[in-house]
Amino acid sequence: TSTRESNDQMMNSPLNTLFLTDSYKISHHLQYPPETTTILSYFESRGGKWDQTVFFGLQYILKKYLCGVVITKEMICEAEVFFEEHFGTNIFNRSGWEHIISKHGGRLPVRIRAVPEGTLVDTRNVLFTVENTDPDAAWLTNYLETLLVQTWYPITVATNSWACKQLIIRFLERTSETFDALPFMLHDFGYRGVSSVETAGIGGAAHLVNFLGTDTLAGILLAKEIYGASMAGFSVPATEHSTMTTWGKEGECDAIKNILKKVQGGVAVVVDSYDIWNLLENVIGEELKEMIESRGNYGFLGIRPDSGEPTEVVLKVLDILGDKFGYTTNQKGFKLLPSFLKVIQGDGISYESLGPIMESIVNGGWSVENLIFGSGGALLQRLDRDTQKCAFKCSFAVVGAKEREVYKDPITDHGKKSKKGRLVLIKDEEGWHTITEGERGEREDQLVTVFENGHLVKEWGWEEVKARANL
């Protein structure tokens, strides 16, 4: 019992903010030049897989980890003991952290200015800046780098999802008369494929900036908690292989009939447990045809193949369904299944695979609006900080009452050259530009103060975030 109580207490203890950084940063207060009173650093995507990024997710980090009183005497004492054991020497900045308590009540004296969330920004531009507001806490700016740079993840997921959306739009423009199906054409199947529940929440919400379909409940809940969303994502009841195969190979017809009887509205059925072609031709297309057609007024049936080469399987599924249930041809000359049928391809879906799959069905005469795609690992997990080359660098300092423009430019990789000066972000008819405050003139800085001295001073709502991403 005592062990269980100890474990419960440990799991429920407040997170120590002083541990939300890399080890080497613990000594950085000793390393800045004497009389350093200001450090300003910035975050950007230095390029990467896509030449634009959807900015999203900073508000989650601010609300969860940095707002309010986040430094206490107990945290300082715990950290001092921990770091002395960790390093084998006492380099801990106890006086600096105690100053934050005595002067700021445990709130962090920094200002963060960021582009509004949901904004699509060209790469190689500042996305947010961080600056200390207390001259005795210049060391704090880059202490927060480790945590704040984790914004790379929601930014990259939102950008990946957005890029997939642009690809789908291009095929809809070729083969469809309407974009009505678009919000549900990329469904998040990624909950089980990510590294943690928190990852699922952050990444799942990032996808929902662009689409409405998801099975990742953590993403919906995060969008509600952090951005005030009412219901950010939607899904339908669906079978999995366990609920199909427990009926046995000869019971597939009964398995499908069972869910069609018990569930009103749209349902999805996985069809590759055994012989997908027999199931489509003889069970769905013959034995259950009348039952499926009779549901047309109140719910579609999603047919989900889950194996094989998608560029071949999806087209064959469409051809069989078209042969069994008929189809119409739209004004662009492409075939459409009856409204009560959709094909859901949730296996092997990524930004790279979407194009070839859609091209194969277009070549077969079908409109892509017949499809719903589901993506998991490639949507939420097969990404890293280098996908969009996200980085956080110091660009400006005040040392001995003198301003310094700060930058790096490695001769071994000029692609890692950082920006210098007090940076602002402007937008004109030619696009986005990062310049210095001194160069700005009358032009409006697109960066907005979102956090100052422990307070969230600008909070973005879910609908305005989505609206920006969908301009």
Coordinates of N, CA and C in Angstrom, one line a residue, residues 174-334:
R174 N -9.7 18.9 -60.8 CA -9.7 18.2 -62.1 C -10.9 17.3 -62.2
T175 N -11.4 16.7 -61.1 CA -12.4 15.7 -61.3 C -13.8 15.9 -60.6
S176 N -13.9 17.0 -60.0 CA -15.2 17.2 -59.2 C -15.8 18.6 -59.5
E177 N -17.1 18.6 -59.3 CA -17.8 19.9 -59.5 C -17.9 20.7 -58.2
T178 N -17.5 20.0 -57.1 CA -17.7 20.6 -55.7 C -16.6 20.3 -54.8
F179 N -16.4 21.1 -53.8 CA -15.4 20.8 -52.7 C -16.1 20.4 -51.5
D180 N -17.4 20.0 -51.5 CA -18.2 19.7 -50.3 C -17.6 18.6 -49.5
A181 N -16.9 17.6 -50.2 CA -16.4 16.5 -49.5 C -15.0 16.7 -48.8
L182 N -14.4 17.8 -49.2 CA -13.0 18.1 -48.8 C -12.7 18.0 -47.3
P183 N -13.5 18.6 -46.5 CA -13.2 18.7 -45.0 C -13.1 17.3 -44.4
F184 N -13.6 16.2 -45.1 CA -13.6 14.9 -44.5 C -12.7 13.9 -45.3
M185 N -11.9 14.5 -46.2 CA -11.2 13.6 -47.1 C -9.9 13.1 -46.6
L186 N -9.4 13.6 -45.5 CA -8.2 13.1 -44.8 C -8.5 12.9 -43.4
H187 N -8.6 11.7 -43.0 CA -9.1 11.3 -41.6 C -7.8 10.9 -40.8
D188 N -7.8 11.3 -39.6 CA -6.6 11.0 -38.7 C -6.8 9.7 -38.0
F189 N -6.0 8.7 -38.4 CA -5.9 7.4 -37.8 C -4.7 7.2 -36.9
G190 N -4.1 8.3 -36.4 CA -2.8 8.2 -35.9 C -2.6 8.0 -34.4
Y191 N -3.7 7.9 -33.6 CA -3.6 7.9 -32.2 C -2.6 6.8 -31.7
R192 N -2.8 5.6 -32.2 CA -2.0 4.5 -31.7 C -0.5 4.5 -32.2
G193 N -0.3 5.3 -33.3 CA 1.0 5.3 -33.9 C 2.0 6.4 -33.4
V194 N 1.6 7.2 -32.4 CA 2.4 8.2 -31.9 C 3.1 7.8 -30.6
S195 N 4.0 8.6 -30.1 CA 4.8 8.2 -28.9 C 4.1 8.4 -27.6
S196 N 3.1 9.1 -27.5 CA 2.4 9.4 -26.2 C 1.0 9.9 -26.4
V197 N 0.3 9.9 -25.3 CA -1.1 10.5 -25.4 C -1.0 12.0 -25.6
E198 N 0.0 12.7 -25.0 CA 0.2 14.1 -25.2 C 0.5 14.4 -26.7
T199 N 1.4 13.6 -27.3 CA 1.7 13.7 -28.7 C 0.4 13.6 -29.6
A200 N -0.4 12.6 -29.2 CA -1.7 12.5 -30.0 C -2.5 13.7 -29.9
G201 N -2.6 14.3 -28.7 CA -3.4 15.5 -28.5 C -2.9 16.6 -29.3
I202 N -1.6 16.9 -29.3 CA -1.0 18.0 -30.0 C -1.1 17.8 -31.5
G203 N -0.7 16.6 -31.9 CA -0.7 16.4 -33.4 C -2.1 16.2 -33.9
G204 N -3.0 15.6 -33.1 CA -4.4 15.4 -33.6 C -5.0 16.8 -33.8
A205 N -4.8 17.7 -32.8 CA -5.4 19.1 -33.0 C -4.8 19.8 -34.2
A206 N -3.5 19.6 -34.4 CA -2.8 20.3 -35.5 C -3.5 19.8 -36.9
H207 N -3.8 18.5 -37.0 CA -4.5 18.1 -38.2 C -5.8 18.7 -38.4
L208 N -6.6 18.9 -37.2 CA -7.9 19.4 -37.3 C -8.0 20.9 -37.7
V209 N -6.8 21.5 -37.7 CA -6.8 22.9 -38.2 C -7.2 22.9 -39.7
N210 N -6.9 21.8 -40.4 CA -7.2 21.7 -41.8 C -8.4 20.8 -42.2
F211 N -8.7 19.8 -41.4 CA -9.8 18.9 -41.7 C -10.8 18.7 -40.5
L212 N -11.8 18.0 -40.8 CA -12.8 17.7 -39.7 C -12.9 16.2 -39.3
G213 N -12.2 15.3 -40.0 CA -12.3 13.9 -39.8 C -11.2 13.4 -38.9
T214 N -11.5 12.7 -37.8 CA -10.5 12.2 -36.9 C -11.0 11.0 -36.1
D215 N -10.2 10.1 -35.7 CA -10.4 9.1 -34.7 C -9.6 9.4 -33.5
T216 N -8.7 10.4 -33.5 CA -7.8 10.7 -32.4 C -8.5 11.6 -31.4
L217 N -9.2 11.0 -30.5 CA -10.0 11.8 -29.5 C -9.1 12.8 -28.7
A218 N -7.9 12.5 -28.5 CA -7.0 13.4 -27.7 C -6.9 14.7 -28.4
G219 N -6.9 14.7 -29.7 CA -6.8 16.0 -30.5 C -8.0 16.8 -30.4
I220 N -9.2 16.2 -30.4 CA -10.4 16.9 -30.2 C -10.5 17.6 -28.8
L221 N -10.1 16.8 -27.8 CA -10.1 17.4 -26.4 C -9.1 18.5 -26.2
L222 N -7.9 18.4 -26.9 CA -7.0 19.5 -26.7 C -7.5 20.8 -27.4
A223 N -8.1 20.6 -28.6 CA -8.7 21.8 -29.3 C -9.7 22.4 -28.4
K224 N -10.5 21.7 -27.7 CA -11.5 22.2 -26.8 C -10.9 22.9 -25.6
E225 N -9.9 22.3 -25.0 CA -9.3 22.8 -23.7 C -8.5 24.0 -24.0
I226 N -7.7 24.0 -25.1 CA -6.7 25.1 -25.3 C -7.2 26.2 -26.2
Y227 N -8.1 25.8 -27.1 CA -8.6 26.8 -28.1 C -10.1 27.1 -28.0
G228 N -10.8 26.4 -27.1 CA -12.2 26.7 -26.9 C -13.1 26.1 -28.0
A229 N -12.6 25.1 -28.7 CA -13.4 24.5 -29.8 C -14.6 23.8 -29.2
S230 N -15.8 23.8 -29.9 CA -16.9 23.1 -29.4 C -16.8 21.6 -29.8
M231 N -16.9 21.3 -31.0 CA -16.6 19.9 -31.5 C -15.7 20.0 -32.7
A232 N -14.4 19.8 -32.5 CA -13.5 20.1 -33.6 C -13.4 18.9 -34.6
G233 N -13.8 17.7 -34.3 CA -13.6 16.6 -35.2 C -14.8 15.6 -35.1
F234 N -15.0 14.9 -36.2 CA -16.1 14.0 -36.3 C -15.6 12.6 -36.9
S235 N -16.4 11.6 -36.6 CA -16.1 10.2 -37.1 C -17.4 9.5 -37.2
V236 N -17.3 8.2 -37.7 CA -18.5 7.3 -37.8 C -18.2 6.0 -37.1
P237 N -19.2 5.2 -36.7 CA -18.9 3.9 -36.2 C -18.3 3.1 -37.3
A238 N -17.4 2.2 -36.9 CA -16.7 1.4 -37.9 C -16.2 0.0 -37.4
T239 N -16.1 -1.0 -38.2 CA -15.6 -2.3 -37.8 C -14.1 -2.3 -37.8
E240 N -13.5 -3.2 -37.1 CA -12.1 -3.5 -37.2 C -12.0 -5.0 -37.5
H241 N -10.8 -5.5 -37.7 CA -10.7 -6.9 -38.0 C -11.2 -7.8 -36.9
S242 N -11.0 -7.4 -35.6 CA -11.5 -8.3 -34.6 C -13.0 -8.5 -34.6
T243 N -13.7 -7.4 -34.9 CA -15.2 -7.5 -34.9 C -15.7 -8.1 -36.2
M244 N -14.8 -8.3 -37.2 CA -15.2 -9.0 -38.4 C -14.8 -10.5 -38.3
T245 N -13.6 -10.8 -37.9 CA -13.1 -12.1 -37.9 C -13.6 -13.0 -36.8
T246 N -14.1 -12.4 -35.7 CA -14.7 -13.3 -34.7 C -16.0 -13.9 -35.1
W247 N -16.6 -13.5 -36.3 CA -17.7 -14.1 -36.9 C -17.3 -15.3 -37.8
G248 N -16.0 -15.4 -38.0 CA -15.5 -16.5 -38.8 C -15.5 -16.1 -40.3
K249 N -14.8 -16.8 -41.1 CA -14.7 -16.5 -42.5 C -16.1 -16.6 -43.2
E250 N -16.9 -17.6 -42.8 CA -18.2 -17.8 -43.4 C -19.2 -16.8 -42.8
G251 N -18.8 -16.0 -41.8 CA -19.8 -15.2 -41.1 C -19.6 -13.7 -41.5
E252 N -18.8 -13.4 -42.5 CA -18.6 -12.0 -42.9 C -19.9 -11.3 -43.3
C253 N -20.8 -12.0 -44.0 CA -22.1 -11.4 -44.3 C -22.9 -11.0 -43.1
D254 N -22.9 -11.9 -42.1 CA -23.6 -11.7 -40.9 C -23.0 -10.5 -40.1
A255 N -21.7 -10.5 -40.1 CA -21.0 -9.4 -39.4 C -21.4 -8.0 -40.0
I256 N -21.5 -7.9 -41.3 CA -21.8 -6.6 -41.9 C -23.3 -6.3 -41.7
K257 N -24.1 -7.4 -41.8 CA -25.6 -7.2 -41.6 C -25.8 -6.7 -40.2
N258 N -25.1 -7.3 -39.3 CA -25.2 -6.9 -37.8 C -25.0 -5.4 -37.6
I259 N -23.9 -4.9 -38.1 CA -23.7 -3.5 -37.9 C -24.6 -2.6 -38.6
L260 N -25.1 -3.0 -39.8 CA -26.0 -2.2 -40.6 C -27.4 -2.1 -39.9
K261 N -27.7 -3.2 -39.2 CA -29.0 -3.2 -38.4 C -28.9 -2.4 -37.1
K262 N -27.7 -2.5 -36.5 CA -27.6 -1.9 -35.1 C -27.2 -0.4 -35.1
V263 N -26.6 0.1 -36.2 CA -26.1 1.4 -36.3 C -26.9 2.3 -37.3
Q264 N -27.5 3.3 -36.9 CA -28.1 4.2 -37.8 C -27.1 5.2 -38.3
G265 N -27.2 5.7 -39.5 CA -26.3 6.7 -40.0 C -25.1 6.0 -40.7
G266 N -24.1 6.8 -41.0 CA -22.9 6.3 -41.7 C -22.1 5.3 -40.9
V267 N -21.6 4.2 -41.6 CA -20.7 3.2 -41.0 C -19.6 2.9 -41.9
A268 N -18.5 2.4 -41.4 CA -17.4 1.9 -42.3 C -17.1 0.5 -42.0
V269 N -16.8 -0.3 -43.0 CA -16.6 -1.7 -42.8 C -15.3 -2.1 -43.5
V270 N -14.4 -2.7 -42.7 CA -13.1 -3.2 -43.3 C -13.4 -4.5 -44.1
V271 N -12.9 -4.6 -45.3 CA -13.3 -5.7 -46.2 C -12.3 -6.7 -46.6
D272 N -11.1 -6.6 -46.0 CA -10.0 -7.4 -46.5 C -9.6 -8.6 -45.6
S273 N -10.5 -8.9 -44.6 CA -10.1 -10.0 -43.7 C -9.7 -11.3 -44.3
Y274 N -10.4 -11.6 -45.4 CA -10.1 -12.9 -46.1 C -10.0 -12.6 -47.6
D275 N -11.1 -12.7 -48.3 CA -11.1 -12.5 -49.8 C -11.9 -11.3 -50.1
I276 N -11.2 -10.2 -50.3 CA -11.9 -8.9 -50.5 C -12.8 -8.9 -51.7
W277 N -12.3 -9.6 -52.8 CA -13.0 -9.5 -54.1 C -14.3 -10.3 -54.0
N278 N -14.3 -11.5 -53.3 CA -15.5 -12.2 -53.1 C -16.5 -11.4 -52.2
L279 N -16.0 -10.8 -51.2 CA -16.9 -10.0 -50.3 C -17.6 -8.9 -51.1
L280 N -16.8 -8.2 -51.9 CA -17.4 -7.1 -52.7 C -18.4 -7.6 -53.7
E281 N -17.9 -8.6 -54.5 CA -18.7 -9.1 -55.6 C -20.0 -9.8 -55.1
N282 N -19.9 -10.7 -54.2 CA -21.0 -11.6 -53.9 C -21.8 -11.2 -52.6
V283 N -21.1 -10.7 -51.6 CA -21.8 -10.4 -50.4 C -22.3 -8.9 -50.4
I284 N -21.4 -8.0 -50.5 CA -21.9 -6.6 -50.5 C -22.6 -6.3 -51.8
G285 N -22.1 -6.8 -52.9 CA -22.7 -6.4 -54.2 C -24.0 -7.3 -54.6
E286 N -24.2 -8.3 -53.8 CA -25.4 -9.2 -54.1 C -26.3 -9.4 -52.9
E287 N -25.8 -10.2 -52.0 CA -26.6 -10.6 -50.8 C -27.1 -9.3 -50.0
L288 N -26.2 -8.4 -49.8 CA -26.6 -7.2 -49.0 C -26.9 -6.0 -49.8
K289 N -27.0 -6.1 -51.1 CA -27.2 -4.9 -52.0 C -28.5 -4.2 -51.6
E290 N -29.5 -4.8 -51.5 CA -30.8 -4.2 -51.2 C -30.8 -3.5 -49.9
M291 N -30.2 -4.1 -48.9 CA -30.1 -3.6 -47.6 C -29.3 -2.3 -47.6
I292 N -28.2 -2.3 -48.3 CA -27.3 -1.2 -48.4 C -28.0 0.0 -49.1
E293 N -28.6 -0.3 -50.2 CA -29.3 0.7 -51.0 C -30.4 1.4 -50.2
S294 N -31.1 0.6 -49.3 CA -32.2 1.1 -48.6 C -31.8 2.1 -47.5
R295 N -30.5 2.0 -47.1 CA -29.9 3.0 -46.1 C -29.6 4.3 -46.7
G296 N -29.7 4.5 -48.0 CA -29.2 5.7 -48.7 C -29.7 7.0 -48.2
N297 N -30.9 7.0 -47.6 CA -31.5 8.3 -47.1 C -30.9 8.7 -45.8
Y298 N -30.3 7.8 -45.0 CA -29.9 8.1 -43.7 C -28.5 7.7 -43.3
G299 N -27.7 7.2 -44.3 CA -26.3 6.9 -43.9 C -25.6 6.2 -45.0
F300 N -24.3 6.6 -45.2 CA -23.5 6.0 -46.2 C -22.8 4.7 -45.6
L301 N -22.3 3.9 -46.5 CA -21.5 2.8 -46.1 C -20.1 3.0 -46.7
G302 N -19.1 3.1 -45.8 CA -17.7 3.2 -46.2 C -17.1 1.9 -46.4
I303 N -16.5 1.6 -47.5 CA -15.8 0.3 -47.8 C -14.3 0.6 -47.6
R304 N -13.7 -0.2 -46.7 CA -12.3 0.1 -46.4 C -11.5 -1.1 -46.7
P305 N -10.8 -1.1 -47.8 CA -9.7 -2.1 -48.1 C -8.5 -1.7 -47.2
D306 N -7.7 -2.7 -46.8 CA -6.7 -2.4 -45.8 C -5.4 -3.1 -46.1
S307 N -5.2 -3.5 -47.3 CA -4.0 -4.2 -47.7 C -3.8 -4.2 -49.2
G308 N -2.6 -4.6 -49.6 CA -2.4 -4.6 -51.1 C -1.8 -3.3 -51.6
E309 N -1.5 -3.2 -52.8 CA -1.0 -2.0 -53.5 C -2.1 -1.0 -53.7
P310 N -2.1 0.1 -53.0 CA -3.3 1.0 -53.1 C -3.6 1.5 -54.5
T311 N -2.6 1.8 -55.3 CA -2.8 2.3 -56.6 C -3.6 1.3 -57.5
E312 N -3.6 0.0 -57.1 CA -4.3 -1.0 -57.8 C -5.6 -1.4 -57.1
V313 N -5.5 -1.6 -55.8 CA -6.7 -2.0 -55.0 C -7.8 -1.0 -55.0
V314 N -7.5 0.2 -54.8 CA -8.6 1.2 -54.7 C -9.4 1.3 -56.0
L315 N -8.7 1.3 -57.2 CA -9.3 1.4 -58.4 C -10.2 0.2 -58.7
K316 N -9.7 -1.0 -58.3 CA -10.5 -2.2 -58.5 C -11.7 -2.2 -57.6
V317 N -11.6 -1.7 -56.4 CA -12.8 -1.6 -55.5 C -13.8 -0.7 -56.1
L318 N -13.4 0.4 -56.6 CA -14.3 1.4 -57.3 C -15.0 0.7 -58.5
D319 N -14.2 0.0 -59.3 CA -14.8 -0.6 -60.5 C -15.9 -1.6 -60.1
I320 N -15.6 -2.4 -59.1 CA -16.6 -3.5 -58.7 C -17.8 -2.8 -58.1
L321 N -17.7 -1.8 -57.2 CA -18.8 -1.1 -56.7 C -19.6 -0.4 -57.7
G322 N -18.9 0.2 -58.7 CA -19.6 0.8 -59.8 C -20.4 -0.2 -60.6
D323 N -19.9 -1.4 -60.8 CA -20.6 -2.4 -61.6 C -21.8 -2.9 -60.9
K324 N -21.7 -3.0 -59.5 CA -22.8 -3.6 -58.7 C -23.9 -2.6 -58.4
F325 N -23.5 -1.4 -58.1 CA -24.4 -0.4 -57.6 C -24.7 0.7 -58.6
G326 N -24.0 0.7 -59.7 CA -24.1 1.8 -60.7 C -23.4 3.0 -60.4
Y327 N -23.4 4.0 -61.3 CA -22.7 5.2 -61.1 C -23.3 6.3 -62.0
T328 N -23.0 7.5 -61.7 CA -23.3 8.6 -62.5 C -22.0 9.3 -63.0
T329 N -22.1 10.1 -64.0 CA -21.0 10.8 -64.6 C -21.2 12.3 -64.4
N330 N -20.2 13.0 -63.8 CA -20.4 14.4 -63.6 C -20.1 15.2 -64.8
Q331 N -20.2 16.5 -64.7 CA -20.0 17.4 -65.9 C -18.6 17.4 -66.4
K332 N -17.6 17.0 -65.5 CA -16.2 16.9 -65.9 C -15.9 15.6 -66.5
G333 N -16.9 14.7 -66.6 CA -16.7 13.4 -67.2 C -16.2 12.3 -66.3
F334 N -16.3 12.5 -65.0 CA -15.7 11.5 -64.1 C -16.9 10.8 -63.4

